[in-house]
PDB file of C-alpha atoms in Angstrom:
ATOM      1  CA  UNK Z   1     -57.002 -83.451  32.905  1.00  0.00           C
ATOM      2  CA  UNK Z   2     -57.013 -86.088  31.115  1.00  0.00           C
ATOM      3  CA  UNK Z   3     -54.192 -87.253  29.207  1.00  0.00           C
ATOM      4  CA  UNK Z   4     -52.970 -90.335  26.800  1.00  0.00           C
ATOM      5  CA  UNK Z   5     -48.799 -90.317  26.564  1.00  0.00           C
ATOM      6  CA  UNK Z   6     -46.904 -92.383  24.333  1.00  0.00           C
ATOM      7  CA  UNK Z   7     -43.135 -92.076  24.746  1.00  0.00           C
ATOM      8  CA  UNK Z   8     -42.272 -93.594  21.732  1.00  0.00           C
ATOM      9  CA  UNK Z   9     -42.062 -91.027  18.884  1.00  0.00           C
ATOM     10  CA  UNK Z  10     -40.047 -93.036  16.515  1.00  0.00           C
ATOM     11  CA  UNK Z  11     -39.596 -96.786  16.007  1.00  0.00           C
ATOM     12  CA  UNK Z  12     -37.459 -98.545  14.011  1.00  0.00           C
ATOM     13  CA  UNK Z  13     -37.699-102.376  13.152  1.00  0.00           C
ATOM     14  CA  UNK Z  14     -36.292-105.467  10.652  1.00  0.00           C
ATOM     15  CA  UNK Z  15     -38.938-107.416   9.087  1.00  0.00           C
ATOM     16  CA  UNK Z  16     -39.347-110.443  11.881  1.00  0.00           C
ATOM     17  CA  UNK Z  17     -38.457-108.129  15.346  1.00  0.00           C
ATOM     18  CA  UNK Z  18     -41.650-108.659  17.858  1.00  0.00           C
ATOM     19  CA  UNK Z  19     -42.779-104.824  18.485  1.00  0.00           C
ATOM     20  CA  UNK Z  20     -43.875-102.934  21.596  1.00  0.00           C
ATOM     21  CA  UNK Z  21     -45.574 -99.494  21.292  1.00  0.00           C
ATOM     22  CA  UNK Z  22     -45.878 -97.765  24.812  1.00  0.00           C
ATOM     23  CA  UNK Z  23     -49.450 -96.228  25.932  1.00  0.00           C
ATOM     24  CA  UNK Z  24     -50.067 -94.573  28.980  1.00  0.00           C
ATOM     25  CA  UNK Z  25     -52.909 -93.067  29.723  1.00  0.00           C
ATOM     26  CA  UNK Z  26     -53.762 -90.696  32.862  1.00  0.00           C
ATOM     27  CA  UNK Z  27     -56.214 -91.627  35.846  1.00  0.00           C
ATOM     28  CA  UNK Z  28     -59.975 -90.421  35.326  1.00  0.00           C
ATOM     29  CA  UNK Z  29     -62.394 -93.512  36.187  1.00  0.00           C
ATOM     30  CA  UNK Z  30     -63.658 -95.307  33.909  1.00  0.00           C
ATOM     31  CA  UNK Z  31     -61.864 -95.853  30.887  1.00  0.00           C
ATOM     32  CA  UNK Z  32     -61.966 -97.204  27.126  1.00  0.00           C
ATOM     33  CA  UNK Z  33     -58.905 -98.003  24.879  1.00  0.00           C
ATOM     34  CA  UNK Z  34     -58.087 -97.846  21.614  1.00  0.00           C
ATOM     35  CA  UNK Z  35     -55.231 -97.363  18.996  1.00  0.00           C
ATOM     36  CA  UNK Z  36     -55.313 -96.855  15.227  1.00  0.00           C
ATOM     37  CA  UNK Z  37     -53.469 -96.664  12.846  1.00  0.00           C
ATOM     38  CA  UNK Z  38     -52.315 -94.240  10.291  1.00  0.00           C
ATOM     39  CA  UNK Z  39     -50.710 -95.887   6.994  1.00  0.00           C
ATOM     40  CA  UNK Z  40     -48.973 -93.657   5.341  1.00  0.00           C
ATOM     41  CA  UNK Z  41     -51.131 -91.496   2.614  1.00  0.00           C
ATOM     42  CA  UNK Z  42     -54.683 -93.492   4.450  1.00  0.00           C
ATOM     43  CA  UNK Z  43     -57.082 -92.944   7.207  1.00  0.00           C
ATOM     44  CA  UNK Z  44     -56.625 -93.740  10.844  1.00  0.00           C
ATOM     45  CA  UNK Z  45     -58.563 -97.314  11.565  1.00  0.00           C
ATOM     46  CA  UNK Z  46     -59.279 -99.422  14.317  1.00  0.00           C
ATOM     47  CA  UNK Z  47     -56.817-102.100  15.103  1.00  0.00           C
ATOM     48  CA  UNK Z  48     -57.775-102.800  18.564  1.00  0.00           C
ATOM     49  CA  UNK Z  49     -60.235-101.343  21.303  1.00  0.00           C
ATOM     50  CA  UNK Z  50     -60.464-102.743  25.294  1.00  0.00           C
ATOM     51  CA  UNK Z  51     -64.051-101.474  26.614  1.00  0.00           C
ATOM     52  CA  UNK Z  52     -64.381-104.537  29.493  1.00  0.00           C
ATOM     53  CA  UNK Z  53     -63.792-108.070  30.531  1.00  0.00           C
ATOM     54  CA  UNK Z  54     -59.789-109.800  28.899  1.00  0.00           C
ATOM     55  CA  UNK Z  55     -57.421-107.288  29.851  1.00  0.00           C
ATOM     56  CA  UNK Z  56     -55.259-108.956  27.100  1.00  0.00           C
ATOM     57  CA  UNK Z  57     -57.091-107.517  23.500  1.00  0.00           C
ATOM     58  CA  UNK Z  58     -56.525-108.927  19.773  1.00  0.00           C
ATOM     59  CA  UNK Z  59     -57.035-106.885  17.274  1.00  0.00           C
ATOM     60  CA  UNK Z  60     -56.665-107.194  13.435  1.00  0.00           C
ATOM     61  CA  UNK Z  61     -53.840-107.772  11.168  1.00  0.00           C
ATOM     62  CA  UNK Z  62     -52.048-109.853  13.970  1.00  0.00           C
ATOM     63  CA  UNK Z  63     -52.072-106.805  16.546  1.00  0.00           C
ATOM     64  CA  UNK Z  64     -52.784-107.647  20.180  1.00  0.00           C
ATOM     65  CA  UNK Z  65     -52.553-105.217  23.390  1.00  0.00           C
ATOM     66  CA  UNK Z  66     -52.597-105.659  27.255  1.00  0.00           C
ATOM     67  CA  UNK Z  67     -54.926-103.103  28.997  1.00  0.00           C
ATOM     68  CA  UNK Z  68     -52.599-103.371  32.744  1.00  0.00           C
ATOM     69  CA  UNK Z  69     -54.839-101.237  35.447  1.00  0.00           C
ATOM     70  CA  UNK Z  70     -52.087-100.296  37.458  1.00  0.00           C
ATOM     71  CA  UNK Z  71     -49.718 -99.224  35.578  1.00  0.00           C
ATOM     72  CA  UNK Z  72     -51.979 -97.376  33.705  1.00  0.00           C
ATOM     73  CA  UNK Z  73     -50.903 -99.356  30.442  1.00  0.00           C
ATOM     74  CA  UNK Z  74     -52.302-100.442  27.239  1.00  0.00           C
ATOM     75  CA  UNK Z  75     -49.072-101.554  25.456  1.00  0.00           C
ATOM     76  CA  UNK Z  76     -49.536-102.949  21.473  1.00  0.00           C
ATOM     77  CA  UNK Z  77     -47.414-105.669  20.512  1.00  0.00           C
ATOM     78  CA  UNK Z  78     -47.260-107.772  17.515  1.00  0.00           C
ATOM     79  CA  UNK Z  79     -44.587-111.226  17.757  1.00  0.00           C
ATOM     80  CA  UNK Z  80     -42.921-110.556  14.421  1.00  0.00           C
ATOM     81  CA  UNK Z  81     -43.289-107.201  12.082  1.00  0.00           C
ATOM     82  CA  UNK Z  82     -44.005-107.311   7.875  1.00  0.00           C
ATOM     83  CA  UNK Z  83     -42.569-104.114   6.052  1.00  0.00           C
ATOM     84  CA  UNK Z  84     -46.662-103.761   5.263  1.00  0.00           C
ATOM     85  CA  UNK Z  85     -46.530-102.769   8.709  1.00  0.00           C
ATOM     86  CA  UNK Z  86     -44.721 -98.826   8.179  1.00  0.00           C
ATOM     87  CA  UNK Z  87     -47.546 -96.385   9.384  1.00  0.00           C
ATOM     88  CA  UNK Z  88     -47.956 -94.379  12.633  1.00  0.00           C
ATOM     89  CA  UNK Z  89     -49.770 -95.277  15.333  1.00  0.00           C
ATOM     90  CA  UNK Z  90     -52.337 -93.741  17.749  1.00  0.00           C
ATOM     91  CA  UNK Z  91     -52.990 -94.519  21.038  1.00  0.00           C
ATOM     92  CA  UNK Z  92     -56.734 -93.167  22.373  1.00  0.00           C
ATOM     93  CA  UNK Z  93     -58.505 -92.437  25.347  1.00  0.00           C
ATOM     94  CA  UNK Z  94     -62.229 -92.370  26.065  1.00  0.00           C
ATOM     95  CA  UNK Z  95     -62.692 -91.293  29.879  1.00  0.00           C
ATOM     96  CA  UNK Z  96     -66.657 -92.121  30.841  1.00  0.00           C
ATOM     97  CA  UNK Z  97     -66.348 -88.719  33.060  1.00  0.00           C
ATOM     98  CA  UNK Z  98     -65.585 -86.550  30.099  1.00  0.00           C
ATOM     99  CA  UNK Z  99     -66.934 -86.599  26.185  1.00  0.00           C
ATOM    100  CA  UNK Z 100     -64.040 -86.228  23.706  1.00  0.00           C
ATOM    101  CA  UNK Z 101     -61.587 -88.716  22.985  1.00  0.00           C
ATOM    102  CA  UNK Z 102     -58.109 -88.062  23.400  1.00  0.00           C
ATOM    103  CA  UNK Z 103     -55.427 -89.298  21.475  1.00  0.00           C
ATOM    104  CA  UNK Z 104     -51.871 -89.620  22.248  1.00  0.00           C
ATOM    105  CA  UNK Z 105     -48.676 -87.928  19.982  1.00  0.00           C
ATOM    106  CA  UNK Z 106     -48.899 -91.155  17.897  1.00  0.00           C
ATOM    107  CA  UNK Z 107     -45.492 -93.245  17.093  1.00  0.00           C
ATOM    108  CA  UNK Z 108     -44.305 -93.708  13.485  1.00  0.00           C
ATOM    109  CA  UNK Z 109     -43.420 -96.757  12.776  1.00  0.00           C
ATOM    110  CA  UNK Z 110     -40.683 -97.515   9.966  1.00  0.00           C
ATOM    111  CA  UNK Z 111     -39.749-101.699   9.038  1.00  0.00           C
ATOM    112  CA  UNK Z 112     -36.820-102.742   6.963  1.00  0.00           C
ATOM    113  CA  UNK Z 113     -37.254-104.613   4.483  1.00  0.00           C
TER     114      UNK Z 113
ATOM    115  CA  UNK Y   1     -62.701 -97.031   2.853  1.00  0.00           C
ATOM    116  CA  UNK Y   2     -64.540 -95.641   5.883  1.00  0.00           C
ATOM    117  CA  UNK Y   3     -68.186 -94.677   4.590  1.00  0.00           C
ATOM    118  CA  UNK Y   4     -67.138 -91.097   5.588  1.00  0.00           C
ATOM    119  CA  UNK Y   5     -66.121 -89.049   3.174  1.00  0.00           C
ATOM    120  CA  UNK Y   6     -64.448 -84.709   3.238  1.00  0.00           C
ATOM    121  CA  UNK Y   7     -63.816 -82.368   0.985  1.00  0.00           C
ATOM    122  CA  UNK Y   8     -61.848 -81.289  -0.801  1.00  0.00           C
ATOM    123  CA  UNK Y   9     -58.923 -83.438  -0.322  1.00  0.00           C
ATOM    124  CA  UNK Y  10     -56.520 -80.612  -0.707  1.00  0.00           C
ATOM    125  CA  UNK Y  11     -56.859 -76.014   0.003  1.00  0.00           C
ATOM    126  CA  UNK Y  12     -54.521 -73.695  -0.541  1.00  0.00           C
ATOM    127  CA  UNK Y  13     -55.477 -70.412   0.189  1.00  0.00           C
ATOM    128  CA  UNK Y  14     -53.497 -67.461   1.483  1.00  0.00           C
ATOM    129  CA  UNK Y  15     -53.328 -65.557   5.368  1.00  0.00           C
ATOM    130  CA  UNK Y  16     -56.540 -64.104   6.313  1.00  0.00           C
ATOM    131  CA  UNK Y  17     -59.002 -66.324   4.285  1.00  0.00           C
ATOM    132  CA  UNK Y  18     -61.300 -67.999   5.212  1.00  0.00           C
ATOM    133  CA  UNK Y  19     -62.356 -71.807   4.196  1.00  0.00           C
ATOM    134  CA  UNK Y  20     -65.335 -73.977   4.536  1.00  0.00           C
ATOM    135  CA  UNK Y  21     -64.459 -78.362   4.822  1.00  0.00           C
ATOM    136  CA  UNK Y  22     -67.296 -80.799   4.112  1.00  0.00           C
ATOM    137  CA  UNK Y  23     -68.105 -84.361   6.092  1.00  0.00           C
ATOM    138  CA  UNK Y  24     -70.626 -86.334   5.052  1.00  0.00           C
ATOM    139  CA  UNK Y  25     -71.055 -89.163   7.935  1.00  0.00           C
ATOM    140  CA  UNK Y  26     -71.393 -92.844   7.401  1.00  0.00           C
ATOM    141  CA  UNK Y  27     -74.702 -93.768   6.623  1.00  0.00           C
ATOM    142  CA  UNK Y  28     -77.079 -93.877  10.090  1.00  0.00           C
ATOM    143  CA  UNK Y  29     -73.694 -92.135  11.755  1.00  0.00           C
ATOM    144  CA  UNK Y  30     -75.084 -89.193  14.023  1.00  0.00           C
ATOM    145  CA  UNK Y  31     -71.885 -88.633  15.541  1.00  0.00           C
ATOM    146  CA  UNK Y  32     -69.527 -86.341  13.574  1.00  0.00           C
ATOM    147  CA  UNK Y  33     -66.264 -85.255  14.907  1.00  0.00           C
ATOM    148  CA  UNK Y  34     -63.533 -82.787  14.058  1.00  0.00           C
ATOM    149  CA  UNK Y  35     -60.038 -82.886  14.446  1.00  0.00           C
ATOM    150  CA  UNK Y  36     -57.232 -81.333  13.761  1.00  0.00           C
ATOM    151  CA  UNK Y  37     -53.084 -83.114  12.759  1.00  0.00           C
ATOM    152  CA  UNK Y  38     -50.325 -81.605  12.522  1.00  0.00           C
ATOM    153  CA  UNK Y  39     -46.516 -81.916  12.974  1.00  0.00           C
ATOM    154  CA  UNK Y  40     -46.433 -80.288  15.938  1.00  0.00           C
ATOM    155  CA  UNK Y  41     -49.538 -80.492  17.929  1.00  0.00           C
ATOM    156  CA  UNK Y  42     -50.091 -84.119  16.652  1.00  0.00           C
ATOM    157  CA  UNK Y  43     -54.193 -85.246  16.249  1.00  0.00           C
ATOM    158  CA  UNK Y  44     -56.581 -82.542  18.171  1.00  0.00           C
ATOM    159  CA  UNK Y  45     -59.979 -82.931  18.909  1.00  0.00           C
ATOM    160  CA  UNK Y  46     -62.098 -79.782  17.812  1.00  0.00           C
ATOM    161  CA  UNK Y  47     -66.048 -80.619  17.850  1.00  0.00           C
ATOM    162  CA  UNK Y  48     -68.084 -82.906  18.490  1.00  0.00           C
ATOM    163  CA  UNK Y  49     -71.542 -82.344  16.715  1.00  0.00           C
ATOM    164  CA  UNK Y  50     -74.739 -85.324  17.553  1.00  0.00           C
ATOM    165  CA  UNK Y  51     -78.101 -85.026  15.245  1.00  0.00           C
ATOM    166  CA  UNK Y  52     -77.483 -81.166  14.618  1.00  0.00           C
ATOM    167  CA  UNK Y  53     -76.214 -80.485  18.332  1.00  0.00           C
ATOM    168  CA  UNK Y  54     -72.548 -79.542  19.410  1.00  0.00           C
ATOM    169  CA  UNK Y  55     -72.062 -81.937  22.234  1.00  0.00           C
ATOM    170  CA  UNK Y  56     -68.669 -81.213  23.016  1.00  0.00           C
ATOM    171  CA  UNK Y  57     -65.661 -79.053  22.621  1.00  0.00           C
ATOM    172  CA  UNK Y  58     -61.722 -79.470  22.176  1.00  0.00           C
ATOM    173  CA  UNK Y  59     -59.316 -77.322  21.608  1.00  0.00           C
ATOM    174  CA  UNK Y  60     -61.229 -75.251  18.703  1.00  0.00           C
ATOM    175  CA  UNK Y  61     -60.180 -71.507  18.432  1.00  0.00           C
ATOM    176  CA  UNK Y  62     -63.012 -68.979  18.376  1.00  0.00           C
ATOM    177  CA  UNK Y  63     -61.963 -68.191  14.946  1.00  0.00           C
ATOM    178  CA  UNK Y  64     -62.787 -71.539  13.649  1.00  0.00           C
ATOM    179  CA  UNK Y  65     -66.605 -72.927  13.691  1.00  0.00           C
ATOM    180  CA  UNK Y  66     -68.756 -75.520  12.707  1.00  0.00           C
ATOM    181  CA  UNK Y  67     -71.736 -76.877  12.297  1.00  0.00           C
ATOM    182  CA  UNK Y  68     -74.020 -80.083  11.467  1.00  0.00           C
ATOM    183  CA  UNK Y  69     -77.240 -79.889   9.121  1.00  0.00           C
ATOM    184  CA  UNK Y  70     -80.642 -81.576   8.964  1.00  0.00           C
ATOM    185  CA  UNK Y  71     -79.162 -84.675   6.559  1.00  0.00           C
ATOM    186  CA  UNK Y  72     -76.082 -84.715   9.173  1.00  0.00           C
ATOM    187  CA  UNK Y  73     -73.497 -83.652   6.979  1.00  0.00           C
ATOM    188  CA  UNK Y  74     -71.270 -81.719   8.518  1.00  0.00           C
ATOM    189  CA  UNK Y  75     -68.875 -78.520   8.011  1.00  0.00           C
ATOM    190  CA  UNK Y  76     -66.014 -76.737   9.466  1.00  0.00           C
ATOM    191  CA  UNK Y  77     -65.457 -73.251   9.252  1.00  0.00           C
ATOM    192  CA  UNK Y  78     -61.976 -71.214   9.353  1.00  0.00           C
ATOM    193  CA  UNK Y  79     -61.629 -67.695   9.263  1.00  0.00           C
ATOM    194  CA  UNK Y  80     -58.609 -65.127   9.072  1.00  0.00           C
ATOM    195  CA  UNK Y  81     -56.236 -68.171   8.868  1.00  0.00           C
ATOM    196  CA  UNK Y  82     -53.020 -68.322   9.904  1.00  0.00           C
ATOM    197  CA  UNK Y  83     -49.798 -70.185   8.894  1.00  0.00           C
ATOM    198  CA  UNK Y  84     -49.943 -72.358  11.831  1.00  0.00           C
ATOM    199  CA  UNK Y  85     -53.656 -73.403  10.713  1.00  0.00           C
ATOM    200  CA  UNK Y  86     -51.651 -75.350   7.679  1.00  0.00           C
ATOM    201  CA  UNK Y  87     -52.597 -78.948   9.002  1.00  0.00           C
ATOM    202  CA  UNK Y  88     -54.250 -81.698   7.693  1.00  0.00           C
ATOM    203  CA  UNK Y  89     -58.123 -82.086   9.052  1.00  0.00           C
ATOM    204  CA  UNK Y  90     -60.020 -85.521   9.840  1.00  0.00           C
ATOM    205  CA  UNK Y  91     -63.584 -85.462  10.049  1.00  0.00           C
ATOM    206  CA  UNK Y  92     -65.397 -89.061  12.046  1.00  0.00           C
ATOM    207  CA  UNK Y  93     -68.316 -90.193  12.336  1.00  0.00           C
ATOM    208  CA  UNK Y  94     -70.455 -92.941  14.435  1.00  0.00           C
ATOM    209  CA  UNK Y  95     -73.898 -94.405  16.005  1.00  0.00           C
ATOM    210  CA  UNK Y  96     -74.600 -92.717  19.038  1.00  0.00           C
ATOM    211  CA  UNK Y  97     -72.773 -90.582  20.426  1.00  0.00           C
ATOM    212  CA  UNK Y  98     -71.198 -92.374  22.952  1.00  0.00           C
ATOM    213  CA  UNK Y  99     -67.543 -90.824  22.127  1.00  0.00           C
ATOM    214  CA  UNK Y 100     -66.419 -94.779  23.254  1.00  0.00           C
ATOM    215  CA  UNK Y 101     -67.564 -96.366  20.709  1.00  0.00           C
ATOM    216  CA  UNK Y 102     -65.616 -96.353  17.614  1.00  0.00           C
ATOM    217  CA  UNK Y 103     -65.448 -93.404  15.619  1.00  0.00           C
ATOM    218  CA  UNK Y 104     -64.808 -94.347  11.652  1.00  0.00           C
ATOM    219  CA  UNK Y 105     -62.027 -91.741   9.771  1.00  0.00           C
ATOM    220  CA  UNK Y 106     -62.360 -90.118   6.865  1.00  0.00           C
ATOM    221  CA  UNK Y 107     -59.344 -89.813   4.405  1.00  0.00           C
ATOM    222  CA  UNK Y 108     -58.953 -85.871   5.642  1.00  0.00           C
ATOM    223  CA  UNK Y 109     -58.723 -82.289   3.961  1.00  0.00           C
ATOM    224  CA  UNK Y 110     -54.951 -81.163   3.829  1.00  0.00           C
ATOM    225  CA  UNK Y 111     -54.818 -77.086   4.349  1.00  0.00           C
ATOM    226  CA  UNK Y 112     -51.591 -75.399   3.282  1.00  0.00           C
ATOM    227  CA  UNK Y 113     -52.004 -71.686   4.349  1.00  0.00           C
ATOM    228  CA  UNK Y 114     -49.175 -69.421   2.464  1.00  0.00           C
TER     229      UNK Y 114
END
């Protein structure tokens, strides 16, 4: 079955540190990948998405992600985090063979001011 | 604000009861998705409707059902509630149904079953 794994459950960083959150997806044919963010008390918002083309995707708020097909990975990065990046981050995948989007379990990011 | 609205924001009820959660998609969106978010299960896809028809089913219990009305709003019905049904229920919508398109999420309904 198709699945999405986020191995970091809780990441704690200081402001200005660099961020990389891991995301791996299972093989299932053509896949579209997403990162969503959920700020405390708010709804999920799309950070970025990959459908095809350049494997380095730039999103909002300085986030980017790299699609590495050989590693089935779509890691999220940000060079310098801010306190306002404190949130839960969800990686998600949608396969052309399935009519649903599959979410990872989420990574809670806490930023120390 | 995503344009997706959900009511109520909070719901507290007792085991064995039945509740209805409501979702209004963004203007022009034909597809509605329901998700359950709990601490132990994470974000689980429940069901999708497209223009009134069921399109896809996820991990939805038989005690749960949903429908999408002609005005495209959707309702999720949860019956014979159990303590474990306590969760945040999100609705999302997008224009034309393919799940590879971005989904826009509502603020959620927090259900507490006592």
